[in-house]
Tab-separated table of C-alpha atoms and ligand atoms in Angstrom:
chain	number	residue	atom	x	y	z
A	1	MET	CA	87.030	146.152	-66.297
A	2	SER	CA	88.467	149.629	-66.770
A	3	GLY	CA	91.925	150.054	-68.251
A	4	ARG	CA	93.257	151.443	-64.997
A	5	THR	CA	92.675	148.305	-62.978
A	6	GLY	CA	93.043	145.991	-65.932
A	7	LYS	CA	96.824	146.047	-65.702
A	8	SER	CA	98.400	142.665	-65.607
A	9	GLY	CA	101.585	141.124	-64.234
A	10	ALA	CA	103.957	143.289	-62.255
A	11	GLN	CA	102.121	146.450	-63.239
A	12	ALA	CA	99.167	146.122	-60.869
A	13	GLY	CA	100.116	147.840	-57.618
A	14	ALA	CA	98.588	148.003	-54.165
A	15	GLY	CA	96.337	150.840	-55.371
A	16	ASP	CA	94.912	148.681	-58.148
A	17	LEU	CA	94.161	145.868	-55.687
A	18	LEU	CA	92.490	148.338	-53.318
A	19	GLU	CA	90.365	149.663	-56.188
A	20	LEU	CA	89.256	146.138	-57.125
A	21	VAL	CA	88.225	145.421	-53.519
A	22	ARG	CA	86.515	148.801	-52.973
A	23	SER	CA	84.491	148.492	-56.155
A	24	GLY	CA	83.478	144.946	-55.248
A	25	ARG	CA	84.890	143.561	-58.495
A	26	ALA	CA	87.384	141.268	-56.709
A	27	THR	CA	87.103	140.654	-52.976
A	28	THR	CA	89.165	137.506	-52.367
A	29	ARG	CA	92.844	136.744	-52.891
A	30	GLY	CA	91.914	134.295	-55.622
A	31	ALA	CA	89.751	136.820	-57.433
A	32	LEU	CA	92.527	139.432	-57.190
A	33	GLN	CA	95.017	136.975	-58.712
A	34	GLN	CA	92.598	136.279	-61.515
A	35	ALA	CA	91.835	139.959	-62.156
A	36	THR	CA	95.467	141.114	-62.147
A	37	GLY	CA	97.416	138.063	-63.290
A	38	LEU	CA	99.709	138.526	-60.260
A	39	SER	CA	101.064	135.506	-58.403
A	40	ARG	CA	99.582	134.516	-55.068
A	41	ALA	CA	102.787	135.647	-53.323
A	42	THR	CA	102.766	139.087	-54.971
A	43	VAL	CA	99.088	139.639	-54.188
A	44	GLY	CA	99.925	138.670	-50.580
A	45	LEU	CA	102.780	141.198	-50.372
A	46	ARG	CA	100.654	144.037	-51.732
A	47	LEU	CA	97.719	143.190	-49.509
A	48	ASP	CA	100.046	143.140	-46.487
A	49	ARG	CA	100.891	146.787	-47.083
A	50	LEU	CA	97.192	147.666	-47.256
A	51	PHE	CA	96.532	145.709	-44.037
A	52	ARG	CA	99.418	147.478	-42.275
A	53	ALA	CA	98.079	150.866	-43.394
A	54	GLY	CA	94.730	149.874	-41.871
A	55	TRP	CA	92.996	150.353	-45.222
A	56	LEU	CA	91.849	146.761	-45.731
A	57	ARG	CA	90.414	144.179	-43.390
A	58	GLU	CA	89.151	140.665	-43.620
A	59	GLY	CA	85.388	140.595	-44.032
A	60	ALA	CA	83.059	139.840	-41.179
A	61	GLY	CA	81.075	137.531	-43.421
A	62	GLY	CA	83.580	134.691	-43.098
A	63	PRO	CA	85.055	132.526	-45.840
A	64	VAL	CA	83.333	132.174	-49.192
A	65	ASP	CA	83.922	129.503	-51.816
A	66	SER	CA	86.891	130.395	-53.962
A	67	PRO	CA	86.127	131.024	-57.642
A	68	LEU	CA	89.259	128.986	-58.408
A	69	GLY	CA	88.022	126.002	-56.408
A	70	GLY	CA	89.948	124.562	-53.500
A	71	ARG	CA	89.908	126.088	-50.035
A	72	PRO	CA	87.217	128.624	-49.189
A	73	SER	CA	88.595	132.193	-49.394
A	74	ILE	CA	88.367	134.966	-46.838
A	75	THR	CA	86.619	138.033	-48.239
A	76	LEU	CA	88.430	141.360	-48.113
A	77	GLU	CA	86.851	144.751	-47.560
A	78	PHE	CA	87.790	148.418	-47.376
A	79	ASP	CA	88.343	149.341	-43.719
A	80	ASP	CA	86.326	152.534	-43.375
A	81	ALA	CA	87.275	153.057	-39.724
A	82	HIS	CA	90.852	154.237	-40.269
A	83	ALA	CA	89.981	157.838	-41.184
A	84	VAL	CA	87.130	160.325	-41.525
A	85	VAL	CA	86.323	163.094	-43.992
A	86	LEU	CA	85.120	166.649	-43.327
A	87	ALA	CA	82.674	168.216	-45.749
A	88	ALA	CA	80.862	171.527	-46.038
A	89	ASP	CA	78.255	172.960	-48.367
A	90	LEU	CA	78.035	176.737	-48.675
A	91	ASP	CA	74.865	178.401	-49.861
A	92	THR	CA	74.442	182.167	-50.095
A	93	ARG	CA	73.155	182.681	-46.536
A	94	HIS	CA	73.317	179.228	-45.009
A	95	ALA	CA	75.858	176.436	-44.714
A	96	ARG	CA	76.037	172.817	-43.628
A	97	ALA	CA	79.057	170.903	-42.441
A	98	ALA	CA	79.598	167.292	-41.465
A	99	VAL	CA	82.002	164.589	-40.424
A	100	LEU	CA	81.578	161.577	-42.690
A	101	SER	CA	82.889	158.041	-42.645
A	102	LEU	CA	84.917	156.866	-45.640
A	103	THR	CA	81.832	155.053	-46.893
A	104	GLY	CA	79.711	158.210	-46.791
A	105	GLU	CA	77.832	157.826	-43.531
A	106	ILE	CA	77.217	161.181	-41.800
A	107	LEU	CA	78.651	160.907	-38.267
A	108	ALA	CA	77.944	164.460	-37.084
A	109	GLU	CA	76.301	167.392	-38.825
A	110	HIS	CA	75.685	171.089	-38.304
A	111	GLY	CA	73.697	173.661	-40.250
A	112	GLY	CA	73.569	177.378	-39.576
A	113	THR	CA	73.740	180.908	-40.879
A	114	LEU	CA	76.896	181.734	-42.801
A	115	VAL	CA	76.704	184.640	-45.235
A	116	ILE	CA	78.804	184.140	-48.343
A	117	GLU	CA	78.926	187.916	-48.948
A	118	ASP	CA	80.975	188.261	-45.740
A	119	GLY	CA	83.853	187.011	-47.865
A	120	PRO	CA	86.115	183.963	-47.862
A	121	ASP	CA	88.329	184.856	-44.899
A	122	ALA	CA	85.414	185.159	-42.442
A	123	VAL	CA	83.355	182.284	-43.868
A	124	LEU	CA	86.217	179.768	-44.063
A	125	GLY	CA	87.486	180.781	-40.617
A	126	GLU	CA	84.043	180.049	-39.184
A	127	LEU	CA	83.956	176.701	-40.998
A	128	GLY	CA	87.194	175.801	-39.188
A	129	ARG	CA	85.374	176.376	-35.883
A	130	TRP	CA	82.438	174.244	-37.026
A	131	PHE	CA	84.788	171.440	-38.051
A	132	ALA	CA	86.482	171.460	-34.640
A	133	GLU	CA	83.110	171.207	-32.869
A	134	LEU	CA	81.823	168.495	-35.182
A	135	LEU	CA	84.909	166.339	-34.688
A	136	GLY	CA	84.364	166.560	-30.942
A	137	LYS	CA	80.699	165.639	-31.376
A	138	ALA	CA	81.584	162.644	-33.568
A	139	GLY	CA	84.314	161.531	-31.154
A	140	HIS	CA	87.130	161.814	-33.701
A	141	LEU	CA	90.480	163.573	-33.618
A	142	ALA	CA	91.895	166.003	-36.174
A	143	HIS	CA	94.714	163.635	-37.137
A	144	GLU	CA	92.111	161.096	-38.282
A	145	VAL	CA	90.859	163.521	-40.952
A	146	CYS	CA	92.183	162.435	-44.354
A	147	GLY	CA	90.715	165.331	-46.331
A	148	ILE	CA	88.143	168.119	-46.610
A	149	GLY	CA	85.558	168.557	-49.358
A	150	LEU	CA	83.827	171.893	-49.957
A	151	ALA	CA	80.805	172.694	-52.132
A	152	VAL	CA	80.394	176.316	-53.260
A	153	PRO	CA	77.603	178.025	-55.247
A	154	GLY	CA	79.777	179.128	-58.140
A	155	PRO	CA	81.998	177.906	-60.967
A	156	VAL	CA	85.225	176.261	-59.738
A	157	ASP	CA	88.554	175.556	-61.385
A	158	SER	CA	88.968	172.111	-59.836
A	159	ASP	CA	92.744	172.053	-60.500
A	160	THR	CA	93.342	175.029	-58.205
A	161	GLY	CA	90.196	174.847	-56.055
A	162	ARG	CA	89.516	178.530	-56.765
A	163	VAL	CA	86.183	179.943	-57.856
A	164	VAL	CA	86.142	181.703	-61.194
A	165	GLN	CA	84.072	184.887	-61.634
A	166	PRO	CA	81.239	183.707	-59.393
A	167	PRO	CA	78.096	185.859	-59.840
A	168	ILE	CA	76.800	185.299	-56.295
A	169	MET	CA	80.081	185.109	-54.327
A	170	PRO	CA	81.445	188.674	-54.129
A	171	GLY	CA	85.050	188.776	-52.942
A	172	TRP	CA	85.761	185.096	-53.669
A	173	ASP	CA	87.035	185.372	-57.251
A	174	GLY	CA	90.441	183.653	-57.445
A	175	TYR	CA	90.777	183.393	-53.651
A	176	ASP	CA	92.975	180.548	-52.365
A	177	ILE	CA	90.213	178.583	-50.623
A	178	ARG	CA	92.349	175.483	-50.031
A	179	ALA	CA	95.069	177.304	-48.121
A	180	ARG	CA	92.621	179.324	-46.002
A	181	LEU	CA	90.477	176.314	-45.089
A	182	GLY	CA	93.594	174.295	-44.230
A	183	ARG	CA	94.733	177.158	-41.974
A	184	ALA	CA	91.327	177.377	-40.306
A	185	PHE	CA	91.370	173.609	-39.713
A	186	ALA	CA	94.849	173.867	-38.159
A	187	GLU	CA	93.915	176.856	-36.035
A	188	HIS	CA	90.641	175.557	-34.587
A	189	ALA	CA	90.855	171.756	-34.780
A	190	HIS	CA	94.671	171.518	-34.439
A	191	GLY	CA	94.908	169.424	-37.581
A	192	PRO	CA	97.676	169.594	-40.190
A	193	ALA	CA	97.390	172.764	-42.323
A	194	ASP	CA	98.378	170.756	-45.408
A	195	VAL	CA	95.290	168.522	-45.207
A	196	PRO	CA	94.031	167.862	-48.756
A	197	VAL	CA	91.137	170.233	-49.569
A	198	LEU	CA	88.955	169.637	-52.623
A	199	VAL	CA	86.576	172.340	-53.816
A	200	ASP	CA	83.825	171.909	-56.366
A	201	ASN	CA	80.592	173.478	-57.511
A	202	ASP	CA	77.565	172.559	-55.376
A	203	ALA	CA	75.426	171.233	-58.237
A	204	ASN	CA	78.338	168.997	-59.338
A	205	LEU	CA	78.712	167.562	-55.849
A	206	MET	CA	74.959	167.123	-55.358
A	207	ALA	CA	74.820	165.220	-58.651
A	208	TYR	CA	77.806	163.088	-57.610
A	209	GLY	CA	76.320	162.298	-54.184
A	210	GLU	CA	72.893	161.433	-55.565
A	211	GLN	CA	74.191	159.374	-58.491
A	212	ARG	CA	76.522	157.267	-56.357
A	213	THR	CA	74.060	156.547	-53.576
A	214	GLY	CA	70.759	156.317	-55.441
A	215	HIS	CA	71.504	155.643	-59.113
A	216	PRO	CA	74.889	153.856	-59.269
A	217	ASP	CA	74.031	152.104	-62.539
A	218	CYS	CA	72.986	155.291	-64.331
A	219	SER	CA	75.790	156.107	-66.784
A	220	ALA	CA	74.474	159.573	-67.674
A	221	PHE	CA	72.981	161.525	-64.785
A	222	VAL	CA	71.917	165.178	-64.682
A	223	LEU	CA	70.928	167.143	-61.581
A	224	VAL	CA	69.469	170.641	-61.761
A	225	LYS	CA	69.560	172.753	-58.629
A	226	VAL	CA	67.005	175.550	-58.505
A	227	SER	CA	67.443	177.696	-55.423
A	228	THR	CA	68.591	181.316	-55.316
A	229	GLY	CA	70.321	180.594	-58.630
A	230	ILE	CA	70.128	177.743	-61.151
A	231	GLY	CA	72.944	175.284	-61.808
A	232	ALA	CA	73.360	171.758	-63.106
A	233	GLY	CA	75.730	168.900	-62.370
A	234	VAL	CA	76.480	166.137	-64.861
A	235	VAL	CA	77.873	162.718	-63.933
A	236	VAL	CA	78.929	160.588	-66.889
A	237	GLY	CA	80.364	157.097	-66.443
A	238	GLY	CA	80.482	157.622	-62.667
A	239	ARG	CA	82.594	160.787	-62.921
A	240	ILE	CA	81.700	164.442	-62.646
A	241	TYR	CA	81.781	166.013	-66.092
A	242	ARG	CA	83.227	169.515	-65.622
A	243	GLY	CA	84.141	170.519	-69.149
A	244	VAL	CA	87.432	172.097	-70.170
A	245	ASP	CA	87.224	175.089	-67.793
A	246	GLY	CA	84.865	173.798	-65.114
A	247	GLY	CA	82.007	175.641	-66.779
A	248	ALA	CA	79.864	172.630	-67.743
A	249	GLY	CA	76.349	172.720	-66.336
A	250	ASP	CA	76.181	176.457	-65.720
A	251	ILE	CA	72.729	176.635	-67.328
A	252	GLY	CA	71.428	179.494	-65.169
A	253	HIS	CA	72.951	182.053	-67.511
A	254	ILE	CA	71.555	180.750	-70.774
A	255	ARG	CA	69.555	183.545	-72.421
A	256	VAL	CA	65.844	182.932	-72.677
A	257	PRO	CA	63.530	185.005	-74.892
A	258	GLU	CA	61.031	185.838	-72.104
A	259	GLY	CA	63.739	187.451	-69.979
A	260	ALA	CA	64.842	190.335	-72.189
A	261	ASP	CA	64.343	192.977	-69.494
A	262	ALA	CA	65.198	190.836	-66.436
A	263	LEU	CA	68.534	191.755	-64.870
A	264	CYS	CA	70.536	188.748	-63.640
A	265	ARG	CA	72.954	188.753	-60.721
A	266	CYS	CA	75.732	188.040	-63.223
A	267	GLY	CA	75.151	191.534	-64.673
A	268	SER	CA	73.523	190.401	-67.931
A	269	TYR	CA	69.906	190.639	-68.986
A	270	GLY	CA	67.708	187.720	-69.984
A	271	CYS	CA	69.349	184.833	-68.120
A	272	LEU	CA	67.278	181.786	-67.191
A	273	ALA	CA	68.137	182.416	-63.515
A	274	ALA	CA	66.738	185.955	-63.779
A	275	VAL	CA	63.271	184.643	-64.690
A	276	ALA	CA	62.981	181.112	-63.266
A	277	SER	CA	65.126	180.778	-60.120
A	278	GLY	CA	63.913	180.791	-56.531
A	279	GLY	CA	65.138	184.388	-56.304
A	280	ALA	CA	63.127	185.378	-59.408
A	281	VAL	CA	59.958	183.721	-58.082
A	282	ALA	CA	60.451	185.480	-54.730
A	283	ARG	CA	60.671	188.847	-56.506
A	284	ARG	CA	57.456	188.150	-58.429
A	285	LEU	CA	55.708	187.189	-55.187
A	286	ALA	CA	56.995	190.273	-53.379
A	287	GLY	CA	55.725	192.396	-56.276
A	288	ALA	CA	52.273	190.870	-55.726
A	289	GLY	CA	52.385	191.704	-52.027
A	290	VAL	CA	53.413	188.256	-50.741
A	291	PRO	CA	56.371	188.561	-48.358
A	292	ALA	CA	59.245	186.581	-49.951
A	293	ALA	CA	62.898	187.515	-50.431
A	294	SER	CA	64.740	184.295	-51.240
A	295	GLY	CA	64.457	180.790	-52.636
A	296	SER	CA	63.999	179.396	-49.153
A	297	ASP	CA	61.054	181.772	-48.545
A	298	VAL	CA	59.479	180.384	-51.716
A	299	ARG	CA	60.104	176.847	-50.475
A	300	ASP	CA	58.269	177.658	-47.228
A	301	LEU	CA	55.320	179.069	-49.170
A	302	LEU	CA	55.225	176.001	-51.435
A	303	THR	CA	55.314	173.692	-48.424
A	304	ALA	CA	52.363	175.606	-46.983
A	305	GLY	CA	50.455	175.162	-50.266
A	306	HIS	CA	50.379	178.872	-51.186
A	307	PRO	CA	48.465	178.961	-54.518
A	308	GLU	CA	50.258	181.942	-56.071
A	309	ALA	CA	53.668	180.511	-55.184
A	310	ALA	CA	52.623	177.187	-56.726
A	311	ALA	CA	51.455	178.877	-59.939
A	312	LEU	CA	54.712	180.844	-60.266
A	313	ALA	CA	56.791	177.751	-59.484
A	314	ARG	CA	55.012	175.843	-62.235
A	315	GLU	CA	55.649	178.673	-64.678
A	316	ALA	CA	59.332	178.701	-63.637
A	317	GLY	CA	59.377	174.926	-64.177
A	318	ARG	CA	58.122	175.379	-67.734
A	319	ARG	CA	60.901	177.873	-68.505
A	320	VAL	CA	63.552	175.599	-67.048
A	321	GLY	CA	61.950	172.626	-68.829
A	322	ASP	CA	62.342	174.400	-72.144
A	323	VAL	CA	66.112	174.718	-71.575
A	324	LEU	CA	66.282	171.161	-70.229
A	325	ALA	CA	64.800	169.840	-73.476
A	326	THR	CA	68.057	170.898	-75.120
A	327	VAL	CA	70.150	169.460	-72.273
A	328	VAL	CA	68.354	166.126	-72.531
A	329	THR	CA	68.644	166.038	-76.309
A	330	LEU	CA	72.381	166.644	-76.065
A	331	LEU	CA	73.182	164.228	-73.231
A	332	ASN	CA	70.363	161.627	-73.345
A	333	PRO	CA	70.555	161.023	-69.580
A	334	GLY	CA	68.821	158.168	-67.758
A	335	VAL	CA	67.949	160.342	-64.770
A	336	LEU	CA	67.117	164.040	-64.616
A	337	MET	CA	66.928	165.051	-60.971
A	338	ILE	CA	65.402	168.325	-59.823
A	339	ALA	CA	66.801	169.611	-56.521
A	340	GLY	CA	66.912	172.822	-54.517
A	341	ASP	CA	64.307	175.142	-52.988
A	342	LEU	CA	61.837	174.934	-55.868
A	343	ALA	CA	61.963	171.144	-56.289
A	344	GLY	CA	58.362	170.189	-55.635
A	345	THR	CA	55.297	169.050	-57.543
A	346	PRO	CA	54.350	172.403	-59.189
A	347	PHE	CA	57.867	173.032	-60.544
A	348	LEU	CA	58.270	169.407	-61.658
A	349	THR	CA	54.920	169.506	-63.434
A	350	GLY	CA	56.067	172.582	-65.342
A	351	VAL	CA	59.385	170.948	-66.253
A	352	ARG	CA	57.650	167.815	-67.563
A	353	GLU	CA	55.138	169.825	-69.627
A	354	LEU	CA	57.808	171.557	-71.665
A	355	LEU	CA	60.441	168.835	-71.603
A	356	TYR	CA	58.297	166.142	-73.193
A	357	GLN	CA	56.822	168.633	-75.634
A	358	ARG	CA	60.200	169.928	-76.855
A	359	ALA	CA	62.691	167.077	-76.543
A	360	LEU	CA	62.915	164.288	-79.111
A	361	PRO	CA	60.950	161.205	-77.997
A	362	ARG	CA	64.049	159.048	-78.340
A	363	SER	CA	65.916	161.177	-75.751
A	364	THR	CA	63.116	160.888	-73.207
A	365	ALA	CA	61.952	157.280	-73.743
A	366	HIS	CA	64.053	155.966	-70.843
A	367	LEU	CA	64.340	159.193	-68.883
A	368	ASP	CA	63.287	159.349	-65.249
A	369	VAL	CA	62.480	162.871	-64.039
A	370	VAL	CA	62.777	162.689	-60.260
A	371	THR	CA	63.301	164.820	-57.166
A	372	SER	CA	66.296	164.690	-54.845
A	373	ARG	CA	66.644	161.721	-52.496
A	374	LEU	CA	69.352	163.078	-50.198
A	375	GLY	CA	67.821	166.556	-49.966
A	376	GLU	CA	69.974	169.078	-48.111
A	377	ARG	CA	72.672	166.476	-47.537
A	378	ALA	CA	73.366	165.727	-51.201
A	379	ALA	CA	76.345	168.075	-51.576
A	380	LEU	CA	77.869	166.923	-48.271
A	381	VAL	CA	77.671	163.295	-49.360
A	382	GLY	CA	79.081	164.204	-52.777
A	383	ALA	CA	81.930	166.239	-51.274
A	384	GLY	CA	82.837	163.365	-48.933
A	385	ALA	CA	82.812	160.870	-51.794
A	386	LEU	CA	84.942	163.148	-53.964
A	387	VAL	CA	87.627	163.310	-51.260
A	388	VAL	CA	87.630	159.528	-50.783
A	389	GLU	CA	87.756	158.788	-54.512
A	390	HIS	CA	90.599	161.269	-54.892
A	391	LEU	CA	92.708	159.985	-51.994
A	392	TYR	CA	92.217	156.261	-52.645
A	393	ALA	CA	92.578	156.426	-56.425
A	394	PRO	CA	95.205	153.897	-57.619
A	395	GLU	CA	97.523	156.651	-58.843
A	396	ARG	CA	97.641	158.253	-55.379
A	397	VAL	CA	97.765	155.160	-53.168
A	398	GLU	CA	101.462	154.328	-53.623
A	399	GLU	CA	102.616	157.787	-52.565
A	400	ARG	CA	100.315	157.763	-49.529
A	401	LEU	CA	101.419	154.287	-48.440
A	402	LEU	CA	105.058	155.375	-48.641
A	403	ALA	CA	104.242	158.442	-46.545
A	404	LEU	CA	102.738	156.106	-43.935
A	405	GLY	CA	105.951	154.063	-44.002
A	406	VAL	CA	104.387	150.856	-45.286
B	1	LIG	ZN1	73.093	185.552	-65.522
């Protein structure tokens, strides 16, 4: 049991009980008493508040035998019908948005052209319109939205929700994304402008979404996204590892020896992204007379089995694999997931070739190198989960219950 929910006696609050139920560690009154050391009456009082808020319900499964013996107990479960989450994932020229249930089910979804270079005011305003339409499609009202999660293709200061010197997001540096998205939500969906908005890097949120849904027992999980740029998300102990300044995982701008004369979008020469990203492969293909301008063009060529695209993707995989050998040696993850436009057999083959050659055998003995399971939805699922984990965290529950008047 973690220290946070391991409080005993009068210390364990409604938020701690909710956490125990949501995580499945204690799902009956008896089990909650045992886990917290609270009396039956106190557990009852705290659960009553959660019932009145609509956050908990009695399970459909019926009574189960109590671990303490005696009467069978009713199981408790998180009531995921009392609110919904909005999420969006911005790529450089395309975006996806969705309404999600509190347990991560996508209730309505939309993907379309949205050009990040048009700047934050235009892009976030349009997202507000998408959110309004999606809520209508899902049959939910704006006041049911408990929060918004947004994935962006750049480094994010998660305390302020602002992007920090993003190489591929001109005009977004330091912009107040939370306030603008809240305004757009109020304007188009008629929701409260002060709705909580959480912003994070797309690779972080993809890693979070994939780890939680597909690899919940993996305590060290790394996802590498290779599309127009290259980024990585790290989930350690079930939490996104962001580093001190939110810069963890930004492996696209590591210098590689082969790239000395390759100009990167960040303005430097020799970055990994300048020689091994979807954008870099597209440039090589275009130079050879194959029409390709972006990572998604390369993906289309790979899907069609284009031999030159496959050869270049494998070579890009080897270059990324060389850098990943260091990543794997440092973090010793259980899963290394390759996602994004280039994530296919040729790229993966290249990654494996160099990774197993360069990394220490002990760091790769129990390593699974896999491709994405959620595909284009990974960041949406991760963004939704981030909002839910934030809003229902024990330290935030008390304040929110008081605001609801229970
Ligand atoms: Zn760079």
